[in-house]
Amino acid sequence: MARHLPDFLTRRGTAPARVERTAFVLSGGASKGALQVGMLRALLERRIRPDVVVGCSVGAMNGAAISADPSLAMVGRLQDEWLDLDDDEIFPSGLLPSSVHLARKGESLFSADGLRAVVERVLPVRDFARLAVPFQCVATDIGSARAHWFRSGPLVDAVMASAAIPVVYPPVEIDGTHYCDGGVVDDVPMARAVELGATRLYVLQVGTFDRPREIPRRPMDMAWQAYWINRRNRFHRDLEALPSDIEVVVLPAPTDDRELIDFSHGSRYAAEAHDLASTALDAAEEATRRRTALRRSWWRRTSA
């Protein structure tokens, strides 16, 4: 007679055996990318290393860095970089545009030269082929209005395309195609990680999607609000649509009320993110141990 496992034992799959692949999924979030540094530290301290990394926008930069060198040394390098970041280096003159900025012609309010300099400082390699861990980042193909996944070729250009926030930065042209921020189409690319064979996802989502939002008072506020709503809906929809046998750990982010352009106190927020992630990871590990013990106990009873 066939034996049927209880539902709570089958959610994570017990048969047949499969190859386990771990993915780090890093979202966009501008200045909140500092939180991902603390999360990465908590993961690597527990010897949790990725088989594949996918990232969007600032998560593309952090993800490419950890793919180049998945070590605590690289986490320290990232933390040093985030500590030294200057608001004006990333968003010259602040994000709120003057009447002069709004009146002039062009594709964006500001140059991305400062951002490119930061990306070049952070990344120890310049080509996907030299990464230690397979990595992909998403950008929005403006012409086709679709997601484009970079997986080979020049690394800095791909990260810049993924982080080209509409209006703020100019689109990035690569081989005749223009790209903007990947967050427009896929801010937290969990589904892509599953497509690449991941069975366990550690999601470094720093978009503070569930934080209450104030009523917009300026046109730029309304633009950001609409952008945030789109990203939030896509995240929850994708999370609910993941196959039931995919293990998902969404690392909690501390309450971070900074504006996206405020890069101050990055080290403090990274430390808070580290502590929260550590607690969550330890709880997830304990839950896994309990599930394993239950499975073994069930098999022993039914096989007797």
PDB file of C-alpha atoms in Angstrom:
ATOM      1  CA  MET A   1       0.000   0.000   0.000  1.00  0.00           C
ATOM      2  CA  ALA A   2       1.341   3.399  -0.927  1.00  0.00           C
ATOM      3  CA  ARG A   3       2.251   5.655   1.953  1.00  0.00           C
ATOM      4  CA  HIS A   4       1.267   9.315   1.791  1.00  0.00           C
ATOM      5  CA  LEU A   5       3.276  11.906   3.637  1.00  0.00           C
ATOM      6  CA  PRO A   6       1.434  14.592   5.602  1.00  0.00           C
ATOM      7  CA  ASP A   7       1.359  17.964   3.863  1.00  0.00           C
ATOM      8  CA  PHE A   8       3.762  19.547   6.328  1.00  0.00           C
ATOM      9  CA  LEU A   9       6.373  16.979   5.373  1.00  0.00           C
ATOM     10  CA  THR A  10       5.982  17.280   1.625  1.00  0.00           C
ATOM     11  CA  ARG A  11       6.147  21.051   1.161  1.00  0.00           C
ATOM     12  CA  ARG A  12       9.932  21.019   0.877  1.00  0.00           C
ATOM     13  CA  GLY A  13      10.004  17.839  -1.191  1.00  0.00           C
ATOM     14  CA  THR A  14      11.198  14.471   0.131  1.00  0.00           C
ATOM     15  CA  ALA A  15      11.425  12.407  -3.071  1.00  0.00           C
ATOM     16  CA  PRO A  16      12.903  12.040  -5.497  1.00  0.00           C
ATOM     17  CA  ALA A  17      16.227  13.560  -4.478  1.00  0.00           C
ATOM     18  CA  ARG A  18      17.212  16.720  -6.339  1.00  0.00           C
ATOM     19  CA  VAL A  19      20.257  18.914  -6.582  1.00  0.00           C
ATOM     20  CA  GLU A  20      19.974  21.770  -4.083  1.00  0.00           C
ATOM     21  CA  ARG A  21      20.991  25.168  -5.428  1.00  0.00           C
ATOM     22  CA  THR A  22      21.101  28.312  -3.338  1.00  0.00           C
ATOM     23  CA  ALA A  23      20.417  31.746  -4.790  1.00  0.00           C
ATOM     24  CA  PHE A  24      20.927  35.200  -3.354  1.00  0.00           C
ATOM     25  CA  VAL A  25      18.273  37.586  -4.699  1.00  0.00           C
ATOM     26  CA  LEU A  26      19.151  41.262  -4.228  1.00  0.00           C
ATOM     27  CA  SER A  27      16.537  43.952  -4.820  1.00  0.00           C
ATOM     28  CA  GLY A  28      16.857  47.575  -5.788  1.00  0.00           C
ATOM     29  CA  GLY A  29      16.631  50.328  -3.187  1.00  0.00           C
ATOM     30  CA  ALA A  30      19.198  53.122  -3.810  1.00  0.00           C
ATOM     31  CA  SER A  31      20.659  54.187  -0.431  1.00  0.00           C
ATOM     32  CA  LYS A  32      19.019  51.209   1.260  1.00  0.00           C
ATOM     33  CA  GLY A  33      21.521  48.989  -0.503  1.00  0.00           C
ATOM     34  CA  ALA A  34      23.604  49.433   2.649  1.00  0.00           C
ATOM     35  CA  LEU A  35      21.175  47.060   4.376  1.00  0.00           C
ATOM     36  CA  GLN A  36      22.204  44.308   1.981  1.00  0.00           C
ATOM     37  CA  VAL A  37      25.764  44.557   3.266  1.00  0.00           C
ATOM     38  CA  GLY A  38      24.602  43.571   6.747  1.00  0.00           C
ATOM     39  CA  MET A  39      22.458  40.779   5.341  1.00  0.00           C
ATOM     40  CA  LEU A  40      25.347  39.415   3.288  1.00  0.00           C
ATOM     41  CA  ARG A  41      27.568  39.419   6.364  1.00  0.00           C
ATOM     42  CA  ALA A  42      25.002  37.383   8.311  1.00  0.00           C
ATOM     43  CA  LEU A  43      24.729  34.848   5.474  1.00  0.00           C
ATOM     44  CA  LEU A  44      28.443  34.364   5.002  1.00  0.00           C
ATOM     45  CA  GLU A  45      29.114  34.164   8.737  1.00  0.00           C
ATOM     46  CA  ARG A  46      26.893  31.084   8.677  1.00  0.00           C
ATOM     47  CA  ARG A  47      28.789  29.668   5.706  1.00  0.00           C
ATOM     48  CA  ILE A  48      25.745  30.145   3.473  1.00  0.00           C
ATOM     49  CA  ARG A  49      27.169  30.770   0.020  1.00  0.00           C
ATOM     50  CA  PRO A  50      25.323  31.162  -3.255  1.00  0.00           C
ATOM     51  CA  ASP A  51      25.381  28.906  -6.291  1.00  0.00           C
ATOM     52  CA  VAL A  52      23.847  31.757  -8.286  1.00  0.00           C
ATOM     53  CA  VAL A  53      23.219  35.462  -7.651  1.00  0.00           C
ATOM     54  CA  VAL A  54      20.602  37.684  -9.285  1.00  0.00           C
ATOM     55  CA  GLY A  55      20.281  41.408  -8.690  1.00  0.00           C
ATOM     56  CA  CYS A  56      18.509  44.587  -9.675  1.00  0.00           C
ATOM     57  CA  SER A  57      19.711  48.201  -9.525  1.00  0.00           C
ATOM     58  CA  VAL A  58      21.759  48.721  -6.344  1.00  0.00           C
ATOM     59  CA  GLY A  59      21.335  44.982  -5.783  1.00  0.00           C
ATOM     60  CA  ALA A  60      23.101  44.470  -9.094  1.00  0.00           C
ATOM     61  CA  MET A  61      26.155  46.309  -7.765  1.00  0.00           C
ATOM     62  CA  ASN A  62      26.194  44.484  -4.425  1.00  0.00           C
ATOM     63  CA  GLY A  63      25.348  41.194  -6.131  1.00  0.00           C
ATOM     64  CA  ALA A  64      28.113  41.513  -8.706  1.00  0.00           C
ATOM     65  CA  ALA A  65      30.602  42.268  -5.947  1.00  0.00           C
ATOM     66  CA  ILE A  66      29.669  39.216  -3.881  1.00  0.00           C
ATOM     67  CA  SER A  67      29.660  37.078  -7.050  1.00  0.00           C
ATOM     68  CA  ALA A  68      33.219  38.186  -7.740  1.00  0.00           C
ATOM     69  CA  ASP A  69      34.324  37.264  -4.229  1.00  0.00           C
ATOM     70  CA  PRO A  70      31.760  35.546  -1.963  1.00  0.00           C
ATOM     71  CA  SER A  71      33.688  36.217   1.227  1.00  0.00           C
ATOM     72  CA  LEU A  72      33.571  38.265   4.394  1.00  0.00           C
ATOM     73  CA  ALA A  73      36.528  40.208   3.037  1.00  0.00           C
ATOM     74  CA  MET A  74      34.345  41.451   0.184  1.00  0.00           C
ATOM     75  CA  VAL A  75      31.565  42.303   2.635  1.00  0.00           C
ATOM     76  CA  GLY A  76      34.096  44.427   4.507  1.00  0.00           C
ATOM     77  CA  ARG A  77      35.073  46.122   1.265  1.00  0.00           C
ATOM     78  CA  LEU A  78      31.434  46.874   0.507  1.00  0.00           C
ATOM     79  CA  GLN A  79      30.863  48.226   3.987  1.00  0.00           C
ATOM     80  CA  ASP A  80      33.861  50.544   3.689  1.00  0.00           C
ATOM     81  CA  GLU A  81      32.529  51.827   0.377  1.00  0.00           C
ATOM     82  CA  TRP A  82      29.033  52.451   1.733  1.00  0.00           C
ATOM     83  CA  LEU A  83      30.488  54.221   4.771  1.00  0.00           C
ATOM     84  CA  ASP A  84      32.391  56.646   2.555  1.00  0.00           C
ATOM     85  CA  LEU A  85      29.590  57.351   0.084  1.00  0.00           C
ATOM     86  CA  ASP A  86      28.672  60.987  -0.393  1.00  0.00           C
ATOM     87  CA  ASP A  87      25.104  61.890  -1.360  1.00  0.00           C
ATOM     88  CA  ASP A  88      26.294  64.318  -4.001  1.00  0.00           C
ATOM     89  CA  GLU A  89      28.495  61.669  -5.593  1.00  0.00           C
ATOM     90  CA  ILE A  90      25.452  59.543  -6.421  1.00  0.00           C
ATOM     91  CA  PHE A  91      22.728  62.177  -6.794  1.00  0.00           C
ATOM     92  CA  PRO A  92      24.377  65.497  -7.695  1.00  0.00           C
ATOM     93  CA  SER A  93      22.554  68.480  -6.187  1.00  0.00           C
ATOM     94  CA  GLY A  94      20.011  66.177  -4.553  1.00  0.00           C
ATOM     95  CA  LEU A  95      17.115  64.379  -6.149  1.00  0.00           C
ATOM     96  CA  LEU A  96      14.595  67.225  -6.007  1.00  0.00           C
ATOM     97  CA  PRO A  97      15.150  69.122  -9.252  1.00  0.00           C
ATOM     98  CA  SER A  98      15.245  72.861  -9.575  1.00  0.00           C
ATOM     99  CA  SER A  99      13.107  74.703 -12.100  1.00  0.00           C
ATOM    100  CA  VAL A 100      16.204  74.972 -14.264  1.00  0.00           C
ATOM    101  CA  HIS A 101      16.655  71.184 -14.232  1.00  0.00           C
ATOM    102  CA  LEU A 102      13.022  70.611 -15.139  1.00  0.00           C
ATOM    103  CA  ALA A 103      13.052  73.167 -17.939  1.00  0.00           C
ATOM    104  CA  ARG A 104      16.116  71.953 -19.765  1.00  0.00           C
ATOM    105  CA  LYS A 105      15.990  69.321 -22.475  1.00  0.00           C
ATOM    106  CA  GLY A 106      17.582  65.909 -22.202  1.00  0.00           C
ATOM    107  CA  GLU A 107      16.957  62.328 -21.105  1.00  0.00           C
ATOM    108  CA  SER A 108      17.643  62.817 -17.398  1.00  0.00           C
ATOM    109  CA  LEU A 109      18.103  65.309 -14.619  1.00  0.00           C
ATOM    110  CA  PHE A 110      21.633  64.284 -13.718  1.00  0.00           C
ATOM    111  CA  SER A 111      24.750  62.586 -15.005  1.00  0.00           C
ATOM    112  CA  ALA A 112      25.569  59.039 -13.874  1.00  0.00           C
ATOM    113  CA  ASP A 113      29.328  59.669 -13.813  1.00  0.00           C
ATOM    114  CA  GLY A 114      29.446  59.595 -10.013  1.00  0.00           C
ATOM    115  CA  LEU A 115      27.553  56.320  -9.846  1.00  0.00           C
ATOM    116  CA  ARG A 116      29.832  54.764 -12.452  1.00  0.00           C
ATOM    117  CA  ALA A 117      32.877  55.766 -10.408  1.00  0.00           C
ATOM    118  CA  VAL A 118      31.409  54.019  -7.358  1.00  0.00           C
ATOM    119  CA  VAL A 119      30.621  50.843  -9.317  1.00  0.00           C
ATOM    120  CA  GLU A 120      34.128  50.756 -10.749  1.00  0.00           C
ATOM    121  CA  ARG A 121      35.643  51.131  -7.276  1.00  0.00           C
ATOM    122  CA  VAL A 122      33.496  48.368  -5.813  1.00  0.00           C
ATOM    123  CA  LEU A 123      33.879  45.692  -8.485  1.00  0.00           C
ATOM    124  CA  PRO A 124      37.227  43.857  -8.514  1.00  0.00           C
ATOM    125  CA  VAL A 125      36.618  42.411 -12.005  1.00  0.00           C
ATOM    126  CA  ARG A 126      35.282  43.910 -15.224  1.00  0.00           C
ATOM    127  CA  ASP A 127      33.726  40.962 -17.047  1.00  0.00           C
ATOM    128  CA  PHE A 128      31.073  38.371 -16.195  1.00  0.00           C
ATOM    129  CA  ALA A 129      33.471  35.618 -17.226  1.00  0.00           C
ATOM    130  CA  ARG A 130      35.775  36.443 -14.313  1.00  0.00           C
ATOM    131  CA  LEU A 131      33.134  36.120 -11.597  1.00  0.00           C
ATOM    132  CA  ALA A 132      33.514  33.294  -9.084  1.00  0.00           C
ATOM    133  CA  VAL A 133      29.738  32.671  -8.891  1.00  0.00           C
ATOM    134  CA  PRO A 134      27.259  32.829 -11.799  1.00  0.00           C
ATOM    135  CA  PHE A 135      25.534  36.212 -11.752  1.00  0.00           C
ATOM    136  CA  GLN A 136      22.781  37.910 -13.702  1.00  0.00           C
ATOM    137  CA  CYS A 137      21.284  41.374 -13.389  1.00  0.00           C
ATOM    138  CA  VAL A 138      18.130  42.798 -14.901  1.00  0.00           C
ATOM    139  CA  ALA A 139      17.569  46.017 -16.810  1.00  0.00           C
ATOM    140  CA  THR A 140      14.571  47.317 -18.719  1.00  0.00           C
ATOM    141  CA  ASP A 141      14.864  47.290 -22.510  1.00  0.00           C
ATOM    142  CA  ILE A 142      13.143  50.580 -23.300  1.00  0.00           C
ATOM    143  CA  GLY A 143      12.451  49.754 -26.950  1.00  0.00           C
ATOM    144  CA  SER A 144      10.759  46.403 -26.332  1.00  0.00           C
ATOM    145  CA  ALA A 145       9.405  47.304 -22.864  1.00  0.00           C
ATOM    146  CA  ARG A 146      10.743  43.996 -21.541  1.00  0.00           C
ATOM    147  CA  ALA A 147      13.186  42.729 -18.984  1.00  0.00           C
ATOM    148  CA  HIS A 148      16.682  42.056 -20.281  1.00  0.00           C
ATOM    149  CA  TRP A 149      19.034  39.795 -18.353  1.00  0.00           C
ATOM    150  CA  PHE A 150      22.747  40.485 -18.558  1.00  0.00           C
ATOM    151  CA  ARG A 151      24.831  37.369 -18.035  1.00  0.00           C
ATOM    152  CA  SER A 152      27.980  37.909 -20.112  1.00  0.00           C
ATOM    153  CA  GLY A 153      30.246  40.649 -21.376  1.00  0.00           C
ATOM    154  CA  PRO A 154      31.317  43.904 -19.673  1.00  0.00           C
ATOM    155  CA  LEU A 155      30.150  43.925 -16.066  1.00  0.00           C
ATOM    156  CA  VAL A 156      30.189  47.635 -15.226  1.00  0.00           C
ATOM    157  CA  ASP A 157      27.971  48.583 -18.163  1.00  0.00           C
ATOM    158  CA  ALA A 158      25.452  45.902 -17.202  1.00  0.00           C
ATOM    159  CA  VAL A 159      25.274  47.128 -13.606  1.00  0.00           C
ATOM    160  CA  MET A 160      24.913  50.716 -14.792  1.00  0.00           C
ATOM    161  CA  ALA A 161      22.029  49.714 -17.059  1.00  0.00           C
ATOM    162  CA  SER A 162      20.324  47.910 -14.182  1.00  0.00           C
ATOM    163  CA  ALA A 163      20.666  51.008 -11.974  1.00  0.00           C
ATOM    164  CA  ALA A 164      19.690  53.726 -14.497  1.00  0.00           C
ATOM    165  CA  ILE A 165      16.742  55.187 -12.562  1.00  0.00           C
ATOM    166  CA  PRO A 166      14.307  56.779 -15.038  1.00  0.00           C
ATOM    167  CA  VAL A 167      14.369  60.579 -15.133  1.00  0.00           C
ATOM    168  CA  VAL A 168      17.237  60.702 -12.625  1.00  0.00           C
ATOM    169  CA  TYR A 169      19.924  59.007 -14.752  1.00  0.00           C
ATOM    170  CA  PRO A 170      20.210  58.731 -18.518  1.00  0.00           C
ATOM    171  CA  PRO A 171      19.479  55.398 -20.197  1.00  0.00           C
ATOM    172  CA  VAL A 172      22.509  53.222 -20.839  1.00  0.00           C
ATOM    173  CA  GLU A 173      23.165  52.249 -24.437  1.00  0.00           C
ATOM    174  CA  ILE A 174      24.702  48.834 -25.034  1.00  0.00           C
ATOM    175  CA  ASP A 175      25.090  47.472 -28.565  1.00  0.00           C
ATOM    176  CA  GLY A 176      22.525  49.924 -29.894  1.00  0.00           C
ATOM    177  CA  THR A 177      19.848  49.139 -27.299  1.00  0.00           C
ATOM    178  CA  HIS A 178      18.823  51.593 -24.563  1.00  0.00           C
ATOM    179  CA  TYR A 179      18.204  50.361 -21.034  1.00  0.00           C
ATOM    180  CA  CYS A 180      16.899  51.820 -17.793  1.00  0.00           C
ATOM    181  CA  ASP A 181      16.557  50.594 -14.210  1.00  0.00           C
ATOM    182  CA  GLY A 182      15.561  46.945 -13.869  1.00  0.00           C
ATOM    183  CA  GLY A 183      13.205  47.856 -11.035  1.00  0.00           C
ATOM    184  CA  VAL A 184      10.716  49.047 -13.635  1.00  0.00           C
ATOM    185  CA  VAL A 185      10.061  45.423 -14.627  1.00  0.00           C
ATOM    186  CA  ASP A 186      11.493  43.135 -11.920  1.00  0.00           C
ATOM    187  CA  ASP A 187      12.757  44.753  -8.725  1.00  0.00           C
ATOM    188  CA  VAL A 188      13.093  41.519  -6.709  1.00  0.00           C
ATOM    189  CA  PRO A 189      13.943  38.853  -9.313  1.00  0.00           C
ATOM    190  CA  MET A 190      12.929  35.713  -7.427  1.00  0.00           C
ATOM    191  CA  ALA A 191      11.316  34.049 -10.435  1.00  0.00           C
ATOM    192  CA  ARG A 192      14.532  34.424 -12.404  1.00  0.00           C
ATOM    193  CA  ALA A 193      16.474  32.641  -9.675  1.00  0.00           C
ATOM    194  CA  VAL A 194      14.045  29.706  -9.897  1.00  0.00           C
ATOM    195  CA  GLU A 195      14.401  29.666 -13.692  1.00  0.00           C
ATOM    196  CA  LEU A 196      18.146  29.294 -13.150  1.00  0.00           C
ATOM    197  CA  GLY A 197      17.594  26.177 -11.070  1.00  0.00           C
ATOM    198  CA  ALA A 198      17.621  27.586  -7.556  1.00  0.00           C
ATOM    199  CA  THR A 199      15.776  25.523  -4.958  1.00  0.00           C
ATOM    200  CA  ARG A 200      16.501  27.783  -2.000  1.00  0.00           C
ATOM    201  CA  LEU A 201      16.201  31.577  -2.156  1.00  0.00           C
ATOM    202  CA  TYR A 202      17.642  34.064   0.272  1.00  0.00           C
ATOM    203  CA  VAL A 203      15.872  37.289  -0.594  1.00  0.00           C
ATOM    204  CA  LEU A 204      17.668  40.525   0.301  1.00  0.00           C
ATOM    205  CA  GLN A 205      14.713  42.837  -0.227  1.00  0.00           C
ATOM    206  CA  VAL A 206      15.305  46.374   1.067  1.00  0.00           C
ATOM    207  CA  GLY A 207      12.489  48.304  -0.601  1.00  0.00           C
ATOM    208  CA  THR A 208      10.486  48.759   2.650  1.00  0.00           C
ATOM    209  CA  PHE A 209       7.356  47.797   0.705  1.00  0.00           C
ATOM    210  CA  ASP A 210       5.193  47.388   3.795  1.00  0.00           C
ATOM    211  CA  ARG A 211       6.034  50.733   5.403  1.00  0.00           C
ATOM    212  CA  PRO A 212       3.073  53.164   5.376  1.00  0.00           C
ATOM    213  CA  ARG A 213       3.501  55.931   2.807  1.00  0.00           C
ATOM    214  CA  GLU A 214       2.712  59.590   3.247  1.00  0.00           C
ATOM    215  CA  ILE A 215       0.305  61.360   0.925  1.00  0.00           C
ATOM    216  CA  PRO A 216       2.377  62.753  -1.995  1.00  0.00           C
ATOM    217  CA  ARG A 217       2.693  66.539  -1.887  1.00  0.00           C
ATOM    218  CA  ARG A 218       4.874  67.206  -4.933  1.00  0.00           C
ATOM    219  CA  PRO A 219       4.947  65.879  -8.501  1.00  0.00           C
ATOM    220  CA  MET A 220       8.230  64.048  -7.864  1.00  0.00           C
ATOM    221  CA  ASP A 221       6.717  62.456  -4.739  1.00  0.00           C
ATOM    222  CA  MET A 222       3.824  61.164  -6.841  1.00  0.00           C
ATOM    223  CA  ALA A 223       6.213  59.711  -9.411  1.00  0.00           C
ATOM    224  CA  TRP A 224       8.137  57.846  -6.710  1.00  0.00           C
ATOM    225  CA  GLN A 225       4.880  56.663  -5.127  1.00  0.00           C
ATOM    226  CA  ALA A 226       3.672  55.153  -8.405  1.00  0.00           C
ATOM    227  CA  TYR A 227       7.050  53.487  -8.924  1.00  0.00           C
ATOM    228  CA  TRP A 228       6.917  52.050  -5.395  1.00  0.00           C
ATOM    229  CA  ILE A 229       3.370  50.721  -5.839  1.00  0.00           C
ATOM    230  CA  ASN A 230       4.362  48.879  -9.012  1.00  0.00           C
ATOM    231  CA  ARG A 231       7.404  47.315  -7.344  1.00  0.00           C
ATOM    232  CA  ARG A 232       5.443  46.293  -4.243  1.00  0.00           C
ATOM    233  CA  ASN A 233       2.679  44.597  -6.222  1.00  0.00           C
ATOM    234  CA  ARG A 234       5.166  42.687  -8.384  1.00  0.00           C
ATOM    235  CA  PHE A 235       7.068  41.487  -5.305  1.00  0.00           C
ATOM    236  CA  HIS A 236       4.032  40.081  -3.510  1.00  0.00           C
ATOM    237  CA  ARG A 237       2.631  38.557  -6.700  1.00  0.00           C
ATOM    238  CA  ASP A 238       5.899  36.788  -7.491  1.00  0.00           C
ATOM    239  CA  LEU A 239       6.331  35.604  -3.916  1.00  0.00           C
ATOM    240  CA  GLU A 240       2.882  33.995  -3.917  1.00  0.00           C
ATOM    241  CA  ALA A 241       3.484  32.395  -7.325  1.00  0.00           C
ATOM    242  CA  LEU A 242       6.692  30.560  -6.378  1.00  0.00           C
ATOM    243  CA  PRO A 243       6.422  26.751  -6.540  1.00  0.00           C
ATOM    244  CA  SER A 244       5.626  25.166  -3.176  1.00  0.00           C
ATOM    245  CA  ASP A 245       8.838  23.139  -3.148  1.00  0.00           C
ATOM    246  CA  ILE A 246      11.045  26.235  -3.305  1.00  0.00           C
ATOM    247  CA  GLU A 247      12.425  27.212   0.073  1.00  0.00           C
ATOM    248  CA  VAL A 248      12.289  30.985   0.534  1.00  0.00           C
ATOM    249  CA  VAL A 249      13.866  33.048   3.290  1.00  0.00           C
ATOM    250  CA  VAL A 250      13.019  36.738   2.982  1.00  0.00           C
ATOM    251  CA  LEU A 251      15.498  38.503   5.221  1.00  0.00           C
ATOM    252  CA  PRO A 252      13.891  41.243   7.324  1.00  0.00           C
ATOM    253  CA  ALA A 253      15.050  44.812   6.890  1.00  0.00           C
ATOM    254  CA  PRO A 254      15.145  47.363   9.700  1.00  0.00           C
ATOM    255  CA  THR A 255      12.858  50.359   9.582  1.00  0.00           C
ATOM    256  CA  ASP A 256      14.774  52.827   7.438  1.00  0.00           C
ATOM    257  CA  ASP A 257      13.042  56.160   7.055  1.00  0.00           C
ATOM    258  CA  ARG A 258      15.845  57.746   5.066  1.00  0.00           C
ATOM    259  CA  GLU A 259      15.075  59.135   1.662  1.00  0.00           C
ATOM    260  CA  LEU A 260      16.442  57.063  -1.197  1.00  0.00           C
ATOM    261  CA  ILE A 261      19.036  59.794  -1.786  1.00  0.00           C
ATOM    262  CA  ASP A 262      20.251  59.912   1.830  1.00  0.00           C
ATOM    263  CA  PHE A 263      23.434  57.871   2.156  1.00  0.00           C
ATOM    264  CA  SER A 264      24.224  58.942   5.723  1.00  0.00           C
ATOM    265  CA  HIS A 265      24.381  56.442   8.599  1.00  0.00           C
ATOM    266  CA  GLY A 266      24.837  53.533   6.199  1.00  0.00           C
ATOM    267  CA  SER A 267      27.084  51.666   8.621  1.00  0.00           C
ATOM    268  CA  ARG A 268      24.510  51.835  11.424  1.00  0.00           C
ATOM    269  CA  TYR A 269      21.722  50.556   9.187  1.00  0.00           C
ATOM    270  CA  ALA A 270      23.952  47.766   7.889  1.00  0.00           C
ATOM    271  CA  ALA A 271      24.614  46.699  11.499  1.00  0.00           C
ATOM    272  CA  GLU A 272      20.885  46.675  12.268  1.00  0.00           C
ATOM    273  CA  ALA A 273      20.189  44.635   9.120  1.00  0.00           C
ATOM    274  CA  HIS A 274      22.917  42.185  10.151  1.00  0.00           C
ATOM    275  CA  ASP A 275      21.340  41.615  13.566  1.00  0.00           C
ATOM    276  CA  LEU A 276      17.844  41.092  12.138  1.00  0.00           C
ATOM    277  CA  ALA A 277      19.117  38.773   9.408  1.00  0.00           C
ATOM    278  CA  SER A 278      21.130  36.755  11.928  1.00  0.00           C
ATOM    279  CA  THR A 279      18.046  36.163  14.053  1.00  0.00           C
ATOM    280  CA  ALA A 280      15.958  35.196  11.020  1.00  0.00           C
ATOM    281  CA  LEU A 281      18.584  32.822   9.650  1.00  0.00           C
ATOM    282  CA  ASP A 282      19.038  31.085  12.988  1.00  0.00           C
ATOM    283  CA  ALA A 283      15.266  30.641  13.250  1.00  0.00           C
ATOM    284  CA  ALA A 284      15.095  29.245   9.706  1.00  0.00           C
ATOM    285  CA  GLU A 285      17.889  26.785  10.468  1.00  0.00           C
ATOM    286  CA  GLU A 286      16.120  25.607  13.606  1.00  0.00           C
ATOM    287  CA  ALA A 287      12.880  25.120  11.648  1.00  0.00           C
ATOM    288  CA  THR A 288      14.760  23.048   9.065  1.00  0.00           C
ATOM    289  CA  ARG A 289      16.239  20.847  11.780  1.00  0.00           C
ATOM    290  CA  ARG A 290      12.786  20.243  13.224  1.00  0.00           C
ATOM    291  CA  ARG A 291      11.319  19.345   9.827  1.00  0.00           C
ATOM    292  CA  THR A 292      14.150  16.903   9.213  1.00  0.00           C
ATOM    293  CA  ALA A 293      13.625  15.283  12.603  1.00  0.00           C
ATOM    294  CA  LEU A 294       9.887  14.938  11.917  1.00  0.00           C
ATOM    295  CA  ARG A 295      10.515  13.284   8.544  1.00  0.00           C
ATOM    296  CA  ARG A 296      12.951  10.799  10.029  1.00  0.00           C
ATOM    297  CA  SER A 297      10.571   9.984  12.868  1.00  0.00           C
ATOM    298  CA  TRP A 298       7.681   9.459  10.451  1.00  0.00           C
ATOM    299  CA  TRP A 299       9.721   7.150   8.215  1.00  0.00           C
ATOM    300  CA  ARG A 300      10.890   5.104  11.194  1.00  0.00           C
ATOM    301  CA  ARG A 301       7.313   4.616  12.440  1.00  0.00           C
ATOM    302  CA  THR A 302       5.854   3.717   9.029  1.00  0.00           C
ATOM    303  CA  SER A 303       8.753   1.406   8.094  1.00  0.00           C
ATOM    304  CA  ALA A 304       8.599  -0.629  11.276  1.00  0.00           C
TER     305      ALA A 304
END
